[in-house]
Amino acid sequence: MYILELTAEIAPYSHTGGLARGIRFLSAALIKRGHDVRVMTPLHYHVVEYFLKQKGGKQPKKISYVEVQTGTFNAHTSSTIKVDIIEYKQNTVNPHIYFIDYADYFLNRSSIYGYHDDFRRFYLFSIACCNWLLNEFRQSKKKPDVIHCHDWHTGYFINALKDNKQYALLSDIPVVFTVHNFKYQNENKFQYMDEAEIDLGKTPLADFNSPILKEQNALTRGMVFAERINTVSPTHAREILLPEYSYNLSAFMPKVKNKLSGILNGLDYHEFDPSTHPQIHYHYTEVNFSKQRKKNKLHLRNVFSLPDNGAAPLFCYVGRMTSQKGLEALLNSMRAILVQFPRAQLISLGDGEDHYCELFWKFTKIFPHQAKVKLIHDVNLPSKIFAGADITLIPSNYEPGGIVTLEALRYGSAPIARRTGGLMDIVTPYSSQTKQGNGFLYNTNTPNLLTRTIRSALKLYQKPKQWNCLVYNCMIYKRAWNEVAIEYERLFVDAKNI
């Protein structure tokens, strides 16, 4: 199949989290299975920065341009915007990429998201993609067998492709819409509106300069017009129908539930390999991990300027500093744990909302010899952390996927996770009787319940043979991208057969 992926970001060129990495590895897995995979994504500042560092390497080149009509609502604005198409042909194991280049909206912005005009930026991206696809079809008579769109940023594309007569030649292309996080519905805060105000896509998609555009919800419109809707775990596909998880979409989701599914993300077990990964100081496998992980633990303490507390437990948190992640429960719980176990330690890595960054920074001042934090986005440091930390804390209020959990397991860092979303699909509670399971789960996200779960884990930690059995179970857990790709193939075929 010719599969076209539309996304706001893709690793390693531009990425803020799981979305970019997921698309990178899924695309590679689909290519290995014989598919022609291409990606359309904005030419962000980070993309140019990436290629500037690739000295002597192959560079992207401009191949075409398209024009996007802006409408007539603003007499001071040009009636069209010229958008360049930048092509990057990779080797046979990575996808062919088309970067959408309009500097004012992408290249000249220091961040991928977070601007007041994000809705207009990704509308431009979406319409440019539509126009380029139409031009390509008119020239070559070739079009994708399926288009795979990701998150609200591509909802405008789906709406235009399916409902705008200008793209009638393309409207029969099946679209699968994967929503990685239903909370994000652009900067207009649709998730906080009354249910009666939900945009059901019954009005035409507005023009670029129309004041109505900001009031149109790209996420719901994408779900209305897509042939299939997907999210990144089976459990979250069920959760999103509940008010607790739906972000004001509980009245809307039943309307589209018959085309909703969930496919759990995977991990590249070659790239994330503790026996070869360049960021890991002492390599190991599931056979010889015990001594090597202890050495990595000492090295990790040095990296974070913590004292060597020997066999005392080392906890870690790796992820974004946002309300989604249950960080209040984490810090309140760890305050009690670090007081009760004065040799225990916590290291944290991530950036995000100022409020949570400040909470972590203040926490390290209360426990200067037991807690350290690096408030940065670093794609290399997590592997080093998981290779040395005994326990990974994942107290998410909700967690659609769970890529951090998969990485932690790969390196033998036992997860303590809230029973939600992809975490439920990945983590199985460890049983001392059966010696089965790969972590610890708890239900309600309160500091008391999390603290009790941590104490239960520490009781097992005091029994090295049992703990090593748990670590072994963590390391042998597998959810490979090839398995994920097979499930997406079935979903794509299902979308084509509608």
CSV table of C-alpha atoms in Angstrom, one decimal:
chain,number,residue,atom,x,y,z
A,1,MET,CA,0.0,0.0,0.0
A,2,TYR,CA,0.9,3.6,-0.6
A,3,ILE,CA,0.4,5.1,2.9
A,4,LEU,CA,0.6,8.8,3.5
A,5,GLU,CA,1.2,10.0,7.1
A,6,LEU,CA,0.2,13.5,8.1
A,7,THR,CA,1.7,14.8,11.3
A,8,ALA,CA,2.8,18.0,13.1
A,9,GLU,CA,6.1,16.4,14.1
A,10,ILE,CA,8.3,13.4,13.4
A,11,ALA,CA,11.5,12.2,15.0
A,12,PRO,CA,14.4,12.8,14.7
A,13,TYR,CA,13.7,16.0,12.8
A,14,SER,CA,11.1,17.7,15.1
A,15,HIS,CA,9.7,16.1,18.3
A,16,THR,CA,8.3,17.0,21.7
A,17,GLY,CA,7.2,13.5,22.8
A,18,GLY,CA,5.6,10.2,21.9
A,19,LEU,CA,3.8,11.4,18.8
A,20,ALA,CA,6.9,12.1,16.8
A,21,ARG,CA,8.7,9.0,17.9
A,22,GLY,CA,5.7,6.8,17.3
A,23,ILE,CA,5.3,8.0,13.7
A,24,ARG,CA,9.0,7.5,13.0
A,25,PHE,CA,9.0,3.8,14.2
A,26,LEU,CA,5.6,2.9,12.8
A,27,SER,CA,6.6,4.2,9.4
A,28,ALA,CA,9.9,2.2,9.5
A,29,ALA,CA,8.0,-0.9,10.5
A,30,LEU,CA,5.5,-0.5,7.7
A,31,ILE,CA,8.3,0.0,5.2
A,32,LYS,CA,9.9,-3.2,6.4
A,33,ARG,CA,6.6,-4.9,5.6
A,34,GLY,CA,6.8,-3.8,2.0
A,35,HIS,CA,4.6,-0.6,2.1
A,36,ASP,CA,5.4,2.7,0.4
A,37,VAL,CA,5.3,5.2,3.3
A,38,ARG,CA,5.5,8.9,2.9
A,39,VAL,CA,5.2,11.7,5.5
A,40,MET,CA,4.0,15.3,5.2
A,41,THR,CA,5.0,17.5,8.1
A,42,PRO,CA,5.8,21.2,8.6
A,43,LEU,CA,9.3,22.5,8.2
A,44,HIS,CA,9.9,23.6,11.8
A,45,TYR,CA,13.0,25.4,13.0
A,46,HIS,CA,14.1,22.1,14.6
A,47,VAL,CA,14.1,20.4,11.2
A,48,VAL,CA,16.6,22.9,9.8
A,49,GLU,CA,18.6,22.7,12.9
A,50,TYR,CA,18.8,18.9,12.6
A,51,PHE,CA,20.0,19.0,9.0
A,52,LEU,CA,22.6,21.7,9.8
A,53,LYS,CA,24.2,19.3,12.2
A,54,GLN,CA,24.4,16.5,9.5
A,55,LYS,CA,27.6,17.7,8.0
A,56,GLY,CA,28.1,16.2,4.6
A,57,GLY,CA,24.9,14.3,4.7
A,58,LYS,CA,22.0,14.3,2.2
A,59,GLN,CA,19.9,17.5,2.4
A,60,PRO,CA,16.3,18.2,1.6
A,61,LYS,CA,15.5,20.2,-1.6
A,62,LYS,CA,12.6,22.2,-2.8
A,63,ILE,CA,10.6,20.4,-5.5
A,64,SER,CA,7.4,22.5,-5.8
A,65,TYR,CA,5.1,24.9,-4.3
A,66,VAL,CA,1.3,25.3,-3.8
A,67,GLU,CA,-0.9,28.3,-3.2
A,68,VAL,CA,-3.4,28.5,-0.3
A,69,GLN,CA,-6.4,30.8,-0.7
A,70,THR,CA,-6.9,33.1,2.3
A,71,GLY,CA,-10.4,34.3,1.5
A,72,THR,CA,-11.7,37.8,1.4
A,73,PHE,CA,-12.2,38.6,5.1
A,74,ASN,CA,-9.2,40.8,5.4
A,75,ALA,CA,-8.6,43.3,2.7
A,76,HIS,CA,-5.0,43.9,3.9
A,77,THR,CA,-4.0,40.3,3.4
A,78,SER,CA,-3.0,38.7,0.1
A,79,SER,CA,-5.6,36.5,-1.4
A,80,THR,CA,-3.1,33.6,-1.6
A,81,ILE,CA,-0.2,32.4,0.3
A,82,LYS,CA,2.7,30.6,-1.4
A,83,VAL,CA,3.8,27.5,0.4
A,84,ASP,CA,7.0,25.6,-0.6
A,85,ILE,CA,7.2,21.8,-0.7
A,86,ILE,CA,10.6,20.5,0.4
A,87,GLU,CA,11.4,16.8,-0.4
A,88,TYR,CA,13.7,14.6,1.6
A,89,LYS,CA,14.3,11.1,0.1
A,90,GLN,CA,15.8,8.8,2.6
A,91,ASN,CA,17.2,5.3,2.4
A,92,THR,CA,15.0,2.3,1.8
A,93,VAL,CA,14.3,1.8,5.5
A,94,ASN,CA,12.9,5.2,6.4
A,95,PRO,CA,10.0,7.2,4.9
A,96,HIS,CA,10.1,9.7,2.1
A,97,ILE,CA,9.3,13.0,3.7
A,98,TYR,CA,7.7,16.2,2.3
A,99,PHE,CA,8.2,19.3,4.5
A,100,ILE,CA,5.6,22.0,4.2
A,101,ASP,CA,7.6,25.3,4.3
A,102,TYR,CA,6.0,28.6,5.2
A,103,ALA,CA,8.5,30.4,7.3
A,104,ASP,CA,6.2,32.8,9.2
A,105,TYR,CA,4.3,29.9,10.7
A,106,PHE,CA,6.9,27.3,11.1
A,107,LEU,CA,10.6,28.0,10.5
A,108,ASN,CA,10.6,31.3,12.3
A,109,ARG,CA,8.9,29.9,15.4
A,110,SER,CA,11.1,28.5,18.1
A,111,SER,CA,8.5,26.0,19.3
A,112,ILE,CA,6.3,23.5,17.5
A,113,TYR,CA,3.2,24.4,19.5
A,114,GLY,CA,1.9,26.9,22.0
A,115,TYR,CA,1.0,29.9,19.9
A,116,HIS,CA,-2.3,31.9,19.8
A,117,ASP,CA,-2.5,31.3,16.1
A,118,ASP,CA,-1.8,27.5,16.2
A,119,PHE,CA,-5.3,26.9,14.6
A,120,ARG,CA,-4.4,29.0,11.6
A,121,ARG,CA,-0.8,27.6,11.3
A,122,PHE,CA,-2.1,24.0,11.1
A,123,TYR,CA,-5.0,25.0,8.9
A,124,LEU,CA,-2.4,26.4,6.4
A,125,PHE,CA,-0.5,23.1,6.7
A,126,SER,CA,-3.6,21.1,6.1
A,127,ILE,CA,-4.8,23.0,3.0
A,128,ALA,CA,-1.3,23.0,1.6
A,129,CYS,CA,-1.2,19.2,1.9
A,130,CYS,CA,-4.6,18.9,0.2
A,131,ASN,CA,-3.5,21.2,-2.7
A,132,TRP,CA,-0.2,19.3,-3.2
A,133,LEU,CA,-2.0,15.9,-3.2
A,134,LEU,CA,-4.4,17.3,-5.8
A,135,ASN,CA,-1.6,18.6,-8.0
A,136,GLU,CA,0.3,15.3,-7.7
A,137,PHE,CA,-2.8,13.3,-8.7
A,138,ARG,CA,-3.5,15.5,-11.7
A,139,GLN,CA,0.1,15.1,-12.9
A,140,SER,CA,0.7,11.4,-12.2
A,141,LYS,CA,-2.8,9.9,-11.5
A,142,LYS,CA,-1.3,8.5,-8.3
A,143,LYS,CA,-2.8,8.9,-4.9
A,144,PRO,CA,-2.4,7.2,-1.5
A,145,ASP,CA,-4.2,4.0,-0.8
A,146,VAL,CA,-4.8,5.3,2.7
A,147,ILE,CA,-4.0,8.5,4.6
A,148,HIS,CA,-3.1,8.3,8.2
A,149,CYS,CA,-3.6,11.5,10.1
A,150,HIS,CA,-2.5,12.3,13.6
A,151,ASP,CA,-4.1,14.6,16.3
A,152,TRP,CA,-6.1,17.8,15.9
A,153,HIS,CA,-3.5,19.5,13.7
A,154,THR,CA,-4.6,17.4,10.8
A,155,GLY,CA,-8.3,17.5,11.4
A,156,TYR,CA,-8.7,20.5,9.0
A,157,PHE,CA,-7.1,18.3,6.3
A,158,ILE,CA,-9.7,15.5,6.8
A,159,ASN,CA,-12.6,18.0,6.8
A,160,ALA,CA,-11.4,19.7,3.6
A,161,LEU,CA,-10.5,16.4,1.8
A,162,LYS,CA,-13.9,14.9,2.5
A,163,ASP,CA,-16.3,17.9,2.4
A,164,ASN,CA,-14.8,20.4,-0.1
A,165,LYS,CA,-15.8,19.9,-3.7
A,166,GLN,CA,-12.4,21.3,-4.8
A,167,TYR,CA,-10.9,18.0,-3.6
A,168,ALA,CA,-13.6,15.7,-5.0
A,169,LEU,CA,-11.0,13.7,-7.0
A,170,LEU,CA,-9.4,12.7,-3.7
A,171,SER,CA,-12.4,12.3,-1.4
A,172,ASP,CA,-12.5,8.5,-1.9
A,173,ILE,CA,-9.1,8.0,-0.2
A,174,PRO,CA,-9.8,6.4,3.1
A,175,VAL,CA,-8.6,8.3,6.2
A,176,VAL,CA,-7.6,6.8,9.5
A,177,PHE,CA,-7.4,9.5,12.3
A,178,THR,CA,-5.2,8.5,15.2
A,179,VAL,CA,-5.7,10.7,18.3
A,180,HIS,CA,-2.8,10.5,20.6
A,181,ASN,CA,-4.2,12.8,23.2
A,182,PHE,CA,-7.9,13.9,23.3
A,183,LYS,CA,-7.1,16.7,25.7
A,184,TYR,CA,-5.4,18.8,23.0
A,185,GLN,CA,-8.0,20.4,20.8
A,186,ASN,CA,-6.0,23.5,19.8
A,187,GLU,CA,-5.5,26.8,21.7
A,188,ASN,CA,-9.1,27.7,21.7
A,189,LYS,CA,-9.7,25.5,24.8
A,190,PHE,CA,-12.6,23.5,23.3
A,191,GLN,CA,-12.1,20.9,26.0
A,192,TYR,CA,-13.5,23.4,28.5
A,193,MET,CA,-16.6,24.4,26.6
A,194,ASP,CA,-20.2,23.2,27.3
A,195,GLU,CA,-21.2,20.1,25.6
A,196,ALA,CA,-23.9,22.0,23.8
A,197,GLU,CA,-21.2,24.0,22.0
A,198,ILE,CA,-19.4,21.0,20.6
A,199,ASP,CA,-18.6,21.4,16.9
A,200,LEU,CA,-20.2,18.5,15.0
A,201,GLY,CA,-18.8,19.6,11.6
A,202,LYS,CA,-22.2,20.5,10.2
A,203,THR,CA,-21.1,23.9,8.8
A,204,PRO,CA,-18.6,24.3,6.0
A,205,LEU,CA,-14.9,24.6,6.9
A,206,ALA,CA,-14.1,28.3,7.1
A,207,ASP,CA,-11.6,30.2,5.1
A,208,PHE,CA,-8.1,31.0,6.3
A,209,ASN,CA,-8.9,34.5,7.3
A,210,SER,CA,-12.4,33.9,8.6
A,211,PRO,CA,-13.1,34.8,12.2
A,212,ILE,CA,-15.2,31.6,12.3
A,213,LEU,CA,-12.2,29.4,11.8
A,214,LYS,CA,-11.1,29.7,15.4
A,215,GLU,CA,-14.5,28.5,16.6
A,216,GLN,CA,-14.3,25.3,14.5
A,217,ASN,CA,-12.9,22.3,16.4
A,218,ALA,CA,-10.4,20.5,14.1
A,219,LEU,CA,-10.4,17.4,16.4
A,220,THR,CA,-14.1,16.7,16.3
A,221,ARG,CA,-14.3,17.6,12.6
A,222,GLY,CA,-11.5,15.1,11.9
A,223,MET,CA,-13.4,12.4,13.8
A,224,VAL,CA,-16.7,13.2,12.0
A,225,PHE,CA,-15.2,12.9,8.5
A,226,ALA,CA,-12.6,10.1,8.9
A,227,GLU,CA,-13.4,6.5,8.0
A,228,ARG,CA,-11.8,5.2,11.1
A,229,ILE,CA,-10.7,6.7,14.4
A,230,ASN,CA,-7.9,5.2,16.5
A,231,THR,CA,-6.1,6.0,19.7
A,232,VAL,CA,-2.9,4.5,21.1
A,233,SER,CA,-4.1,1.8,23.4
A,234,PRO,CA,-7.2,-0.5,23.6
A,235,THR,CA,-7.9,0.6,27.1
A,236,HIS,CA,-7.9,4.3,26.3
A,237,ALA,CA,-10.3,3.6,23.4
A,238,ARG,CA,-12.8,2.4,26.0
A,239,GLU,CA,-11.9,5.1,28.5
A,240,ILE,CA,-12.5,8.0,26.1
A,241,LEU,CA,-16.2,7.1,26.1
A,242,LEU,CA,-16.3,8.0,29.8
A,243,PRO,CA,-16.8,11.6,31.2
A,244,GLU,CA,-13.7,11.2,33.3
A,245,TYR,CA,-11.4,10.9,30.3
A,246,SER,CA,-13.3,12.5,27.4
A,247,TYR,CA,-12.5,16.2,28.0
A,248,ASN,CA,-16.1,17.4,27.3
A,249,LEU,CA,-16.5,14.9,24.5
A,250,SER,CA,-18.6,12.4,26.4
A,251,ALA,CA,-21.7,13.5,24.5
A,252,PHE,CA,-19.8,13.5,21.2
A,253,MET,CA,-17.9,10.2,21.4
A,254,PRO,CA,-20.9,7.9,21.3
A,255,LYS,CA,-21.7,9.3,17.9
A,256,VAL,CA,-18.5,8.0,16.5
A,257,LYS,CA,-17.8,5.0,18.7
A,258,ASN,CA,-18.6,2.5,16.0
A,259,LYS,CA,-15.5,3.5,14.1
A,260,LEU,CA,-13.2,3.9,17.2
A,261,SER,CA,-10.4,1.4,18.0
A,262,GLY,CA,-7.1,1.4,20.0
A,263,ILE,CA,-3.7,0.1,19.0
A,264,LEU,CA,-0.9,0.0,21.6
A,265,ASN,CA,2.4,1.7,20.6
A,266,GLY,CA,5.5,-0.4,20.4
A,267,LEU,CA,9.3,-0.1,20.9
A,268,ASP,CA,12.3,-0.5,18.6
A,269,TYR,CA,14.2,-3.3,20.5
A,270,HIS,CA,17.2,-2.8,18.3
A,271,GLU,CA,17.6,0.9,19.0
A,272,PHE,CA,16.7,0.6,22.7
A,273,ASP,CA,19.0,-2.2,23.5
A,274,PRO,CA,20.8,-2.3,26.9
A,275,SER,CA,23.5,-4.5,25.5
A,276,THR,CA,24.6,-1.9,22.8
A,277,HIS,CA,23.0,1.5,23.5
A,278,PRO,CA,25.7,4.2,23.4
A,279,GLN,CA,24.2,6.2,26.3
A,280,ILE,CA,24.5,3.3,28.7
A,281,HIS,CA,27.8,3.1,30.6
A,282,TYR,CA,27.8,-0.6,31.4
A,283,HIS,CA,26.0,-2.8,28.9
A,284,TYR,CA,23.9,-5.8,29.9
A,285,THR,CA,21.3,-8.3,28.9
A,286,GLU,CA,18.5,-10.1,30.8
A,287,VAL,CA,21.1,-12.8,31.7
A,288,ASN,CA,23.7,-10.6,33.3
A,289,PHE,CA,21.9,-7.4,34.4
A,290,SER,CA,22.4,-7.6,38.1
A,291,LYS,CA,26.0,-6.4,38.5
A,292,GLN,CA,25.9,-4.1,35.5
A,293,ARG,CA,22.8,-2.3,36.5
A,294,LYS,CA,24.4,-1.6,39.9
A,295,LYS,CA,27.3,0.0,38.2
A,296,ASN,CA,24.9,2.0,36.1
A,297,LYS,CA,23.2,3.1,39.2
A,298,LEU,CA,26.4,4.5,40.6
A,299,HIS,CA,27.1,6.2,37.3
A,300,LEU,CA,23.6,7.7,37.2
A,301,ARG,CA,24.0,9.1,40.7
A,302,ASN,CA,27.2,10.8,39.6
A,303,VAL,CA,25.4,12.3,36.6
A,304,PHE,CA,22.8,13.8,38.9
A,305,SER,CA,25.3,14.8,41.6
A,306,LEU,CA,23.8,12.5,44.2
A,307,PRO,CA,25.8,10.6,46.9
A,308,ASP,CA,26.4,6.9,46.5
A,309,ASN,CA,23.9,5.3,48.8
A,310,GLY,CA,24.8,1.8,47.8
A,311,ALA,CA,21.9,-0.6,47.5
A,312,ALA,CA,19.3,2.0,48.6
A,313,PRO,CA,16.5,2.3,46.1
A,314,LEU,CA,16.8,4.8,43.3
A,315,PHE,CA,13.5,6.1,41.9
A,316,CYS,CA,13.0,8.0,38.7
A,317,TYR,CA,10.4,10.1,36.9
A,318,VAL,CA,10.9,10.7,33.1
A,319,GLY,CA,8.2,12.7,31.2
A,320,ARG,CA,6.6,16.0,30.6
A,321,MET,CA,5.9,18.3,33.5
A,322,THR,CA,2.1,18.7,33.0
A,323,SER,CA,-1.2,18.2,34.8
A,324,GLN,CA,-1.7,14.9,32.9
A,325,LYS,CA,1.1,13.1,34.7
A,326,GLY,CA,-0.2,13.1,38.3
A,327,LEU,CA,2.8,15.0,39.6
A,328,GLU,CA,1.2,16.3,42.8
A,329,ALA,CA,0.5,12.7,43.9
A,330,LEU,CA,4.1,11.8,43.0
A,331,LEU,CA,5.8,14.5,45.0
A,332,ASN,CA,3.5,14.2,48.0
A,333,SER,CA,4.1,10.5,48.1
A,334,MET,CA,7.8,10.7,47.6
A,335,ARG,CA,8.0,13.2,50.4
A,336,ALA,CA,6.7,10.6,52.8
A,337,ILE,CA,9.0,7.9,51.2
A,338,LEU,CA,12.2,9.9,51.4
A,339,VAL,CA,11.5,10.8,55.0
A,340,GLN,CA,10.8,7.1,55.9
A,341,PHE,CA,13.7,5.9,53.9
A,342,PRO,CA,16.4,8.5,54.3
A,343,ARG,CA,18.8,6.7,51.9
A,344,ALA,CA,16.3,6.4,49.1
A,345,GLN,CA,16.6,8.8,46.2
A,346,LEU,CA,14.6,10.3,43.3
A,347,ILE,CA,15.8,11.7,40.0
A,348,SER,CA,13.6,13.4,37.5
A,349,LEU,CA,13.9,14.5,33.9
A,350,GLY,CA,11.5,16.6,31.8
A,351,ASP,CA,10.3,20.0,30.9
A,352,GLY,CA,6.8,21.6,30.6
A,353,GLU,CA,4.5,23.8,32.6
A,354,ASP,CA,6.2,26.3,34.9
A,355,HIS,CA,4.1,25.3,37.9
A,356,TYR,CA,5.3,21.7,37.9
A,357,CYS,CA,8.8,22.6,37.1
A,358,GLU,CA,8.9,24.9,40.1
A,359,LEU,CA,7.4,22.1,42.3
A,360,PHE,CA,10.1,19.7,41.4
A,361,TRP,CA,12.8,22.4,41.8
A,362,LYS,CA,11.5,23.2,45.3
A,363,PHE,CA,11.3,19.5,46.1
A,364,THR,CA,15.1,19.1,45.5
A,365,LYS,CA,15.8,22.0,47.9
A,366,ILE,CA,13.9,20.1,50.6
A,367,PHE,CA,15.8,16.9,49.9
A,368,PRO,CA,19.2,18.1,48.5
A,369,HIS,CA,20.9,14.7,49.0
A,370,GLN,CA,18.0,12.6,48.0
A,371,ALA,CA,16.4,14.4,45.0
A,372,LYS,CA,17.7,16.0,41.8
A,373,VAL,CA,15.9,17.2,38.7
A,374,LYS,CA,17.0,18.2,35.1
A,375,LEU,CA,14.3,20.4,33.7
A,376,ILE,CA,15.1,19.8,30.1
A,377,HIS,CA,13.9,17.8,27.1
A,378,ASP,CA,16.7,15.3,26.4
A,379,VAL,CA,16.1,12.4,24.1
A,380,ASN,CA,19.4,10.6,25.1
A,381,LEU,CA,19.3,10.7,28.9
A,382,PRO,CA,16.2,8.5,29.5
A,383,SER,CA,18.0,5.3,28.4
A,384,LYS,CA,20.8,6.1,30.9
A,385,ILE,CA,18.3,6.8,33.6
A,386,PHE,CA,16.3,3.6,33.1
A,387,ALA,CA,19.5,1.5,32.9
A,388,GLY,CA,20.3,2.6,36.5
A,389,ALA,CA,17.1,3.5,38.3
A,390,ASP,CA,15.4,0.6,40.2
A,391,ILE,CA,11.9,2.0,39.9
A,392,THR,CA,10.1,4.2,37.4
A,393,LEU,CA,7.2,6.2,38.7
A,394,ILE,CA,4.3,6.7,36.3
A,395,PRO,CA,1.4,8.1,38.3
A,396,SER,CA,-0.5,9.5,35.3
A,397,ASN,CA,-4.1,10.8,35.7
A,398,TYR,CA,-4.6,9.4,32.2
A,399,GLU,CA,-2.1,7.9,29.8
A,400,PRO,CA,-3.3,7.1,26.2
A,401,GLY,CA,-0.2,5.2,25.2
A,402,GLY,CA,2.8,4.4,27.5
A,403,ILE,CA,6.0,4.6,25.5
A,404,VAL,CA,7.9,5.6,28.7
A,405,THR,CA,6.7,2.4,30.3
A,406,LEU,CA,7.9,0.3,27.4
A,407,GLU,CA,11.4,1.9,27.6
A,408,ALA,CA,11.6,1.5,31.4
A,409,LEU,CA,10.7,-2.2,31.0
A,410,ARG,CA,13.3,-2.7,28.3
A,411,TYR,CA,16.1,-1.5,30.6
A,412,GLY,CA,14.8,-3.3,33.7
A,413,SER,CA,13.5,-0.4,35.7
A,414,ALA,CA,10.3,-1.7,37.3
A,415,PRO,CA,7.3,0.6,36.7
A,416,ILE,CA,4.8,1.7,39.4
A,417,ALA,CA,1.9,3.0,37.4
A,418,ARG,CA,-1.7,4.1,37.8
A,419,ARG,CA,-4.2,1.7,36.3
A,420,THR,CA,-5.2,3.7,33.3
A,421,GLY,CA,-4.9,3.7,29.5
A,422,GLY,CA,-1.9,2.1,27.9
A,423,LEU,CA,-0.3,1.5,31.3
A,424,MET,CA,-3.0,-1.1,32.0
A,425,ASP,CA,-2.3,-2.7,28.7
A,426,ILE,CA,1.5,-2.9,29.3
A,427,VAL,CA,2.0,-3.5,33.1
A,428,THR,CA,0.9,-6.7,34.8
A,429,PRO,CA,1.1,-6.7,38.7
A,430,TYR,CA,3.9,-8.9,39.9
A,431,SER,CA,3.0,-11.9,42.0
A,432,SER,CA,5.6,-13.4,44.4
A,433,GLN,CA,3.7,-16.7,44.3
A,434,THR,CA,3.6,-17.2,40.5
A,435,LYS,CA,6.7,-15.1,39.8
A,436,GLN,CA,4.7,-13.6,36.9
A,437,GLY,CA,4.2,-9.9,36.2
A,438,ASN,CA,6.4,-6.9,35.3
A,439,GLY,CA,5.5,-4.1,37.7
A,440,PHE,CA,3.0,-2.5,40.1
A,441,LEU,CA,-0.4,-1.0,39.5
A,442,TYR,CA,-2.8,1.1,41.7
A,443,ASN,CA,-6.2,2.5,41.1
A,444,THR,CA,-7.1,6.0,42.5
A,445,ASN,CA,-4.4,8.6,42.0
A,446,THR,CA,-4.0,9.7,45.6
A,447,PRO,CA,-0.7,10.2,47.5
A,448,ASN,CA,-1.8,7.7,50.1
A,449,LEU,CA,-2.5,4.9,47.6
A,450,LEU,CA,0.6,5.6,45.6
A,451,THR,CA,2.6,5.6,48.9
A,452,ARG,CA,1.2,2.2,49.9
A,453,THR,CA,2.1,0.8,46.4
A,454,ILE,CA,5.6,2.1,46.7
A,455,ARG,CA,6.0,0.6,50.1
A,456,SER,CA,4.7,-2.7,48.8
A,457,ALA,CA,7.4,-2.5,46.0
A,458,LEU,CA,10.1,-1.7,48.5
A,459,LYS,CA,9.2,-4.9,50.5
A,460,LEU,CA,9.9,-6.9,47.4
A,461,TYR,CA,13.0,-4.9,46.7
A,462,GLN,CA,14.4,-6.1,50.1
A,463,LYS,CA,14.3,-9.7,48.6
A,464,PRO,CA,17.0,-9.7,45.9
A,465,LYS,CA,16.0,-13.0,44.3
A,466,GLN,CA,12.4,-11.9,43.9
A,467,TRP,CA,13.4,-8.5,42.7
A,468,ASN,CA,15.7,-9.9,40.1
A,469,CYS,CA,12.9,-12.1,38.9
A,470,LEU,CA,10.8,-9.0,38.5
A,471,VAL,CA,13.6,-7.2,36.6
A,472,TYR,CA,14.0,-10.2,34.3
A,473,ASN,CA,10.2,-10.2,33.6
A,474,CYS,CA,10.5,-6.5,32.8
A,475,MET,CA,13.3,-7.0,30.3
A,476,ILE,CA,11.7,-9.9,28.4
A,477,TYR,CA,8.4,-8.1,27.8
A,478,LYS,CA,8.0,-7.3,24.1
A,479,ARG,CA,5.8,-5.1,22.1
A,480,ALA,CA,7.7,-4.7,18.8
A,481,TRP,CA,6.8,-2.3,16.1
A,482,ASN,CA,6.3,-5.1,13.6
A,483,GLU,CA,3.4,-6.3,15.7
A,484,VAL,CA,2.0,-2.8,15.8
A,485,ALA,CA,2.4,-2.4,12.1
A,486,ILE,CA,0.4,-5.6,11.4
A,487,GLU,CA,-2.5,-4.2,13.5
A,488,TYR,CA,-2.4,-0.9,11.6
A,489,GLU,CA,-2.4,-2.8,8.3
A,490,ARG,CA,-5.7,-4.5,9.3
A,491,LEU,CA,-7.1,-1.1,10.3
A,492,PHE,CA,-6.1,0.4,7.0
A,493,VAL,CA,-7.7,-2.4,5.1
A,494,ASP,CA,-10.8,-2.1,7.2
A,495,ALA,CA,-10.9,1.6,6.3
A,496,LYS,CA,-10.5,0.9,2.6
A,497,ASN,CA,-13.4,-1.6,2.7
A,498,ILE,CA,-16.0,0.8,4.0
